Amino acid sequence: MSTAAIAGALVGMSQAKTQMGIQAVLVKQQLEADQGVVDLLASAVQAAPAPGTGQVVDKTA
């Protein structure tokens, strides 16, 4: 292998490493955004009234 071929291979590997790093950051950011949505929905479910609440009028009050 010539020096130019080795240098070209190293440049290609460096670019691939950079691209993989960027993809990892993007996946992490998407995961954090998805977790925020899940947390929001979980808090909304916990704050919801119990099933059946508000369906019958309490006339004794």
mmCIF file of C-alpha atoms in Angstrom:
data_model
loop_
_atom_site.group_PDB
_atom_site.id
_atom_site.type_symbol
_atom_site.label_atom_id
_atom_site.label_comp_id
_atom_site.label_asym_id
_atom_site.label_seq_id
_atom_site.Cartn_x
_atom_site.Cartn_y
_atom_site.Cartn_z
ATOM 1 C CA MET A 1 0.000 0.000 0.000
ATOM 2 C CA SER A 2 1.253 3.452 -0.819
ATOM 3 C CA THR A 3 1.472 6.304 1.632
ATOM 4 C CA ALA A 4 -1.282 8.161 -0.224
ATOM 5 C CA ALA A 5 -3.612 5.173 0.066
ATOM 6 C CA ILE A 6 -2.941 4.863 3.797
ATOM 7 C CA ALA A 7 -3.494 8.598 4.293
ATOM 8 C CA GLY A 8 -6.733 8.417 2.315
ATOM 9 C CA ALA A 9 -7.939 5.490 4.414
ATOM 10 C CA LEU A 10 -7.130 7.371 7.628
ATOM 11 C CA VAL A 11 -9.018 10.453 6.424
ATOM 12 C CA GLY A 12 -12.003 8.280 5.557
ATOM 13 C CA MET A 13 -11.910 6.625 8.984
ATOM 14 C CA SER A 14 -11.689 10.024 10.668
ATOM 15 C CA GLN A 15 -14.730 11.269 8.753
ATOM 16 C CA ALA A 16 -16.668 8.129 9.672
ATOM 17 C CA LYS A 17 -15.758 8.608 13.346
ATOM 18 C CA THR A 18 -16.944 12.223 13.243
ATOM 19 C CA GLN A 19 -20.198 11.248 11.549
ATOM 20 C CA MET A 20 -20.849 8.488 14.095
ATOM 21 C CA GLY A 21 -20.214 10.970 16.916
ATOM 22 C CA ILE A 22 -22.727 13.413 15.461
ATOM 23 C CA GLN A 23 -25.288 10.650 15.012
ATOM 24 C CA ALA A 24 -24.803 9.575 18.634
ATOM 25 C CA VAL A 25 -25.433 13.135 19.832
ATOM 26 C CA LEU A 26 -28.584 13.396 17.707
ATOM 27 C CA VAL A 27 -29.907 10.074 19.012
ATOM 28 C CA LYS A 28 -29.231 11.189 22.592
ATOM 29 C CA GLN A 29 -31.080 14.490 22.042
ATOM 30 C CA GLN A 30 -34.051 12.666 20.513
ATOM 31 C CA LEU A 31 -34.127 10.254 23.456
ATOM 32 C CA GLU A 32 -34.135 13.163 25.907
ATOM 33 C CA ALA A 33 -36.972 14.855 23.999
ATOM 34 C CA ASP A 34 -38.982 11.619 23.950
ATOM 35 C CA GLN A 35 -38.389 11.151 27.686
ATOM 36 C CA GLY A 36 -39.703 14.678 28.286
ATOM 37 C CA VAL A 37 -42.923 13.821 26.444
ATOM 38 C CA VAL A 38 -43.273 10.592 28.433
ATOM 39 C CA ASP A 39 -42.764 12.490 31.711
ATOM 40 C CA LEU A 40 -45.369 15.066 30.667
ATOM 41 C CA LEU A 41 -47.908 12.368 29.827
ATOM 42 C CA ALA A 42 -47.187 10.464 33.051
ATOM 43 C CA SER A 43 -47.792 13.568 35.152
ATOM 44 C CA ALA A 44 -51.053 14.230 33.278
ATOM 45 C CA VAL A 45 -52.241 10.682 33.936
ATOM 46 C CA GLN A 46 -51.407 10.943 37.639
ATOM 47 C CA ALA A 47 -53.290 14.240 37.910
ATOM 48 C CA ALA A 48 -56.415 12.848 36.238
ATOM 49 C CA PRO A 49 -59.435 12.184 38.466
ATOM 50 C CA ALA A 50 -60.297 8.628 39.380
ATOM 51 C CA PRO A 51 -62.425 6.681 36.858
ATOM 52 C CA GLY A 52 -66.124 7.299 37.371
ATOM 53 C CA THR A 53 -65.608 10.587 39.189
ATOM 54 C CA GLY A 54 -68.062 13.299 38.197
ATOM 55 C CA GLN A 55 -70.525 11.026 36.419
ATOM 56 C CA VAL A 56 -73.215 11.050 39.120
ATOM 57 C CA VAL A 57 -74.735 14.151 40.748
ATOM 58 C CA ASP A 58 -74.648 14.032 44.557
ATOM 59 C CA LYS A 59 -78.066 15.397 45.536
ATOM 60 C CA THR A 60 -77.459 14.959 49.288
ATOM 61 C CA ALA A 61 -74.998 17.833 49.455
#
